[in-house]
Tab-separated table of C-alpha atoms in Angstrom:
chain	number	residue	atom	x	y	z
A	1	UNK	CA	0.000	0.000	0.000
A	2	UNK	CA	1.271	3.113	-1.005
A	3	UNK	CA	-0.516	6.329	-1.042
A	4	UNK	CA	-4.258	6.877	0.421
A	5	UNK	CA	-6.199	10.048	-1.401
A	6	UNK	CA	-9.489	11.758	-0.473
A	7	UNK	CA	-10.862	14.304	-2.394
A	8	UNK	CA	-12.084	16.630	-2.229
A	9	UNK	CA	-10.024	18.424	0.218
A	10	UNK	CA	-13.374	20.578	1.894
A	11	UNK	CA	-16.623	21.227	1.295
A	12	UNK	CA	-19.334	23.567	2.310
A	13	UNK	CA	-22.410	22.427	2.164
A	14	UNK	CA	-26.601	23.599	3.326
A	15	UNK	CA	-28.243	21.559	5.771
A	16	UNK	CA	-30.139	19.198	4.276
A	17	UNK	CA	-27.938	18.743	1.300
A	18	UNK	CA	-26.658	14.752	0.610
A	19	UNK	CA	-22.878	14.770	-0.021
A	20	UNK	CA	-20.326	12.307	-0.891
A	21	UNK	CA	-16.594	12.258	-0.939
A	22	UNK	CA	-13.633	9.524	-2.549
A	23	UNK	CA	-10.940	7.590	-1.021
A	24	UNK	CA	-8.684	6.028	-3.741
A	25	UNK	CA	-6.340	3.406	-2.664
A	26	UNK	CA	-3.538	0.984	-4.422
A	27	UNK	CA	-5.926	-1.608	-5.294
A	28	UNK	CA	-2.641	-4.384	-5.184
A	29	UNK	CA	-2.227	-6.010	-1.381
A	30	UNK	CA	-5.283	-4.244	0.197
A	31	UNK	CA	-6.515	-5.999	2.992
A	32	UNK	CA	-9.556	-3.562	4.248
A	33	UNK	CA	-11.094	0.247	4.309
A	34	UNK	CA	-11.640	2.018	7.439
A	35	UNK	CA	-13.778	4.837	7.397
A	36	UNK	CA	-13.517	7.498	10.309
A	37	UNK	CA	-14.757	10.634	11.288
A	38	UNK	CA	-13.025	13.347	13.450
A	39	UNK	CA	-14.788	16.188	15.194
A	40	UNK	CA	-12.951	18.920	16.511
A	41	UNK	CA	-11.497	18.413	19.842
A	42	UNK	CA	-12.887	14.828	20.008
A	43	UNK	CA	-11.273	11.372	18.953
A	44	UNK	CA	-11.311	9.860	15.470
A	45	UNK	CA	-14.538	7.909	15.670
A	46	UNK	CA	-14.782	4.436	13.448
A	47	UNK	CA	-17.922	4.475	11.206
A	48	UNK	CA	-16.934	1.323	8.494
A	49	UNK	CA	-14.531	-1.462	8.605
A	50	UNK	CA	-14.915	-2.567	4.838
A	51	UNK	CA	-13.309	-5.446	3.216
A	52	UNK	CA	-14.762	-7.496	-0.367
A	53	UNK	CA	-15.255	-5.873	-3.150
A	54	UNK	CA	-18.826	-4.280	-3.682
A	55	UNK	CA	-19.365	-3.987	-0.176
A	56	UNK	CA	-21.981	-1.750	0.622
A	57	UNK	CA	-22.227	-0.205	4.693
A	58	UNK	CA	-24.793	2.113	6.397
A	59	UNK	CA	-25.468	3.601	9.709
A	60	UNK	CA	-28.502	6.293	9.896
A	61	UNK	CA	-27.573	8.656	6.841
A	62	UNK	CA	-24.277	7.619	6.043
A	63	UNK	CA	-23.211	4.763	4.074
A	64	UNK	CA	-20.486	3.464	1.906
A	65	UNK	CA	-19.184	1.565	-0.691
A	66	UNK	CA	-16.179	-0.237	-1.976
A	67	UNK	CA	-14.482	-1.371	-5.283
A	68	UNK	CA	-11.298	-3.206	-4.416
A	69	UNK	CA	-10.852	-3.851	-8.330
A	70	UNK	CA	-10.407	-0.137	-9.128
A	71	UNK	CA	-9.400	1.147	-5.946
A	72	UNK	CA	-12.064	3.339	-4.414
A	73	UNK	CA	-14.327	4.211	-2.057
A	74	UNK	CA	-17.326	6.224	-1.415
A	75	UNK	CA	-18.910	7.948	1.779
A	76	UNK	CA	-22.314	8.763	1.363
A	77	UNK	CA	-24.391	11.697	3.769
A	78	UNK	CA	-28.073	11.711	3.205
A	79	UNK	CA	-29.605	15.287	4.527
A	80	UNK	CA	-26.300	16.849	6.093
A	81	UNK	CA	-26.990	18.218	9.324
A	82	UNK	CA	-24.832	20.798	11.057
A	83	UNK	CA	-23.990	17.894	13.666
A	84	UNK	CA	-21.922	15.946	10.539
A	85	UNK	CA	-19.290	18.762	10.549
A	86	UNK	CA	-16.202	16.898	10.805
A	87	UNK	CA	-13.367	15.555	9.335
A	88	UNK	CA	-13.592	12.299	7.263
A	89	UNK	CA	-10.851	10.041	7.404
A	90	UNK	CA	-9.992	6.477	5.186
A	91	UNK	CA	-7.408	4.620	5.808
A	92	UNK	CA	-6.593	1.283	3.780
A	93	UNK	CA	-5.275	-1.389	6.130
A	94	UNK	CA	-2.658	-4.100	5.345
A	95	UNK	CA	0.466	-5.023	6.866
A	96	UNK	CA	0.742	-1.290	7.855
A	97	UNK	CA	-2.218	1.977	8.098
A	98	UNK	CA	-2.356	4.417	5.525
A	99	UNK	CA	-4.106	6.999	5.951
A	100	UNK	CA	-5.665	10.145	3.517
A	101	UNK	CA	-5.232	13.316	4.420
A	102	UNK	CA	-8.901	13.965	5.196
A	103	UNK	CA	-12.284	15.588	3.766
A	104	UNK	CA	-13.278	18.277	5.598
A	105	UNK	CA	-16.700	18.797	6.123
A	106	UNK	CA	-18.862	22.022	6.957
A	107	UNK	CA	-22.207	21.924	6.878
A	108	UNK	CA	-24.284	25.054	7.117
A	109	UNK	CA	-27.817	25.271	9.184
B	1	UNK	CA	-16.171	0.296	29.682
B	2	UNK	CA	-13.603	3.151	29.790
B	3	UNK	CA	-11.962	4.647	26.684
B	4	UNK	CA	-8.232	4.914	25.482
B	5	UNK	CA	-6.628	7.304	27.333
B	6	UNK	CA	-3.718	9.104	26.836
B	7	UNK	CA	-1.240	11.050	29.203
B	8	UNK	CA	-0.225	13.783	29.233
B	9	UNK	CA	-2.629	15.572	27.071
B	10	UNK	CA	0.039	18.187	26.381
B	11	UNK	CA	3.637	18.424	26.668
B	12	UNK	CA	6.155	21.420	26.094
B	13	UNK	CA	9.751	20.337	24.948
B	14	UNK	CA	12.983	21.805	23.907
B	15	UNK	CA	15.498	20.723	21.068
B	16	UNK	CA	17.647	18.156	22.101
B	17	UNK	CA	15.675	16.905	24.960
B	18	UNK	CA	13.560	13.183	25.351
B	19	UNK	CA	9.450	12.742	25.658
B	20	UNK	CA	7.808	9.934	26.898
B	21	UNK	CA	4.134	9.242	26.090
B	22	UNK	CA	1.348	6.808	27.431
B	23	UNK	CA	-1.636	5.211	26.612
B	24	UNK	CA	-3.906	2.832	27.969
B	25	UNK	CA	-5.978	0.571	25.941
B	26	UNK	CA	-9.335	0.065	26.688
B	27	UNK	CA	-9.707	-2.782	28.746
B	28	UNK	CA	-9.092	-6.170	27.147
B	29	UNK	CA	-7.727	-5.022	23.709
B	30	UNK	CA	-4.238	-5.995	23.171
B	31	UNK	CA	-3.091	-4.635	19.851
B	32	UNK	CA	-2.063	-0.521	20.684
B	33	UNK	CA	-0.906	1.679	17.412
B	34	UNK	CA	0.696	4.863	17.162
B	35	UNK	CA	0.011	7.664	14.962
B	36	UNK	CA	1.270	11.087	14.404
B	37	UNK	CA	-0.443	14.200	12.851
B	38	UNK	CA	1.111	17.420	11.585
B	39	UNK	CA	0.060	20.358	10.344
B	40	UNK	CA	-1.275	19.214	6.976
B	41	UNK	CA	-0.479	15.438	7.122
B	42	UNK	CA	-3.056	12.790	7.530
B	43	UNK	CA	-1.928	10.759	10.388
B	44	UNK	CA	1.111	9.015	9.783
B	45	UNK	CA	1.678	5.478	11.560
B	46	UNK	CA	4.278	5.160	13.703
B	47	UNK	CA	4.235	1.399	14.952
B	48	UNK	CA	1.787	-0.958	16.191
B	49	UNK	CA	1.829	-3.749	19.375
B	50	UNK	CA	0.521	-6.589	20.273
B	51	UNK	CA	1.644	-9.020	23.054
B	52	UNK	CA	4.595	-7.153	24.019
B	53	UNK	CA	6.220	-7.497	20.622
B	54	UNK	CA	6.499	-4.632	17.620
B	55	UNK	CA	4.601	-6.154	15.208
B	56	UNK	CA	5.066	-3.097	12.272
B	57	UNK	CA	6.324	0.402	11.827
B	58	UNK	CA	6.069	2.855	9.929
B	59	UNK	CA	8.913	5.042	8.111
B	60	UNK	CA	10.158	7.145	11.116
B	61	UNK	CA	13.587	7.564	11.996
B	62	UNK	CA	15.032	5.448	14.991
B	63	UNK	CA	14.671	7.934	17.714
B	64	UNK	CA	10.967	7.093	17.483
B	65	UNK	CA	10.547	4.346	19.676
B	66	UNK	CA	8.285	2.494	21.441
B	67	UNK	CA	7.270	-0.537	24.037
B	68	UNK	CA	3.970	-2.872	24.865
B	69	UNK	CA	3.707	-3.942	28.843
B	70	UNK	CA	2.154	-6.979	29.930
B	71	UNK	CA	-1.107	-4.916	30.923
B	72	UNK	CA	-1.535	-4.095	27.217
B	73	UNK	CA	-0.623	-0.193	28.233
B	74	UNK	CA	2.001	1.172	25.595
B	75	UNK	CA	4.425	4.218	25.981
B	76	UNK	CA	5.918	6.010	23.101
B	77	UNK	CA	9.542	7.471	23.453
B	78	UNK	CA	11.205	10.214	21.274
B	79	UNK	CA	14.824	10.834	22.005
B	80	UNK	CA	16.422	14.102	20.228
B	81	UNK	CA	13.595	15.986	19.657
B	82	UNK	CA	13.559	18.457	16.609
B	83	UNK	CA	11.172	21.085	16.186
B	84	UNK	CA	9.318	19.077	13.527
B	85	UNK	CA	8.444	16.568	15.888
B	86	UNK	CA	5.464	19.118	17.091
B	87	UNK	CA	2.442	17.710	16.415
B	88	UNK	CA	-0.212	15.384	17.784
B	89	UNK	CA	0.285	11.933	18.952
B	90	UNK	CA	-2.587	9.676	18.787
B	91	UNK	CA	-2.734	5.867	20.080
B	92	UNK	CA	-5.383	3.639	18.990
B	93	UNK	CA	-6.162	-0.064	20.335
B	94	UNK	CA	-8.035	-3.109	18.715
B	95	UNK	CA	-9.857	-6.054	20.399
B	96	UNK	CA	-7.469	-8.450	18.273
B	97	UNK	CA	-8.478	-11.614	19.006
B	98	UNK	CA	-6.834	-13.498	16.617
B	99	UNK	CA	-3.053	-13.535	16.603
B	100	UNK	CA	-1.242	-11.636	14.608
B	101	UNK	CA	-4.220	-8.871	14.729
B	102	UNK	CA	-6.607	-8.356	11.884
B	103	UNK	CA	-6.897	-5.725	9.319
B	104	UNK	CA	-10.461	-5.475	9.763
B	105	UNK	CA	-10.162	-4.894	13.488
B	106	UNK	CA	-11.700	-2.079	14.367
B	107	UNK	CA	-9.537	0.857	15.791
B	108	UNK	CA	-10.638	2.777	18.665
B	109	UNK	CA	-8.686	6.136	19.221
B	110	UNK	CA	-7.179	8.123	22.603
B	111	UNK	CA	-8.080	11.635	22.577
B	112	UNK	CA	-4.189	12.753	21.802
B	113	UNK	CA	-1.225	14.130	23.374
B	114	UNK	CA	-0.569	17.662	22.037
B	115	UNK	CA	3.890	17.813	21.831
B	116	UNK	CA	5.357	20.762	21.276
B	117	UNK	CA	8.840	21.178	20.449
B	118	UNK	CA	10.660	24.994	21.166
């Protein structure tokens, strides 16, 4: 595993709004997907642990998918609400943790 | 059950001098990684334990080191510091009941110990 990317970067979005963002990962040696989100001043929280190909995870309004064949994954928000302002984190887990660098998420009430 | 913690929660250094950090699993899990975030970095890992014994690490010089007690409870040592050693320290620990620890483990992270280095 080499290099973990999440785009995009921010984004600014209303309340109510769905969003999603990407995590691209070396498809070659992956083991499993971690999603994670981090709230200011709080701990990374674990949302997914996501490992065969076409895997599809919820919990309330967010869910996620995963194509080990191409190397991505999405997260999924259904009707932001102010209280999903966070960071979102992947990380693509094998012998080591790689992690992206983050989406950052503001959502507007 | 109670969380990971992680002490101290901040720490002022100089140049030159040592740190030592801590964290406590939550009770039971025995695999405890290590992460570091800077300014603009995702978090970068650092090492991970399990039973006492380094199982990997991450691409950090050797004055990054590290140790795994009996108790599960880890401590994180950085010898030499340099200013661009400032950042946040987080430890995470996994149930890891199988042996070594799984990839799909889940991770469950300490709130962070805040180094700075002047």
């Amino acid at each position: 595993i080499l290099n973990v990317e999440q785009s995009p970067q921010s984004l600014h979005v209303q309340e109510g709004d769905s969003t999603n963002f990407t995590c691209s990962f070396p498809s070659s040696n992956f083991y499993a997907l971690h999603w994670y989100r981090w709230e200011t001043a709080k701990s990374p929280e674990a949302l997914f642990v996501m490992t065969l190909n076409g895997d599809e995870k919820k919990k309330g309004r967010i869910s996620a998918t995963l194509n080990t064949k191409e190397g991505y994954s999405y997260l999924y928000i259904k009707g932001s609400q102010p209280e999903d302002s966070a960071t979102y984190l992947c990380a693509a887990r094998g012998f080591k943790t790689i992690f992206g660098a983050g989406t950052r998420l503001f959502v507007k009430a | 059950k109670a969380g990971v913690t992680q002490t101290p929660r901040y720490l002022i250094k100089t140049r030159g001098q040592q740190v030592t950090l801590s964290c406590s699993p939550i009770s039971g899990h025995r695999s405890v990684s290590w992460y570091q975030q800077t300014p603009g970095q995702g978090l970068q890992f650092l090492f991970e334990y399990f039973s006492e014994t380094q199982r990997n690490k991450g691409n950090f010089p050797g004055r990054f080191s590290g140790r795994q007690f009996s108790n599960s409870r880890s401590e994180m040592n950085v010898s030499t510091l340099e200013l661009g050693d400032s950042a946040l320290y987080l430890c995470a620990s996994s149930l890891a009941t199988g042996a070594p620890p799984s990839s799909t483990d889940t991770q469950y992270f300490g709130p962070g110990t805040r180094l700075t280095v002047l």
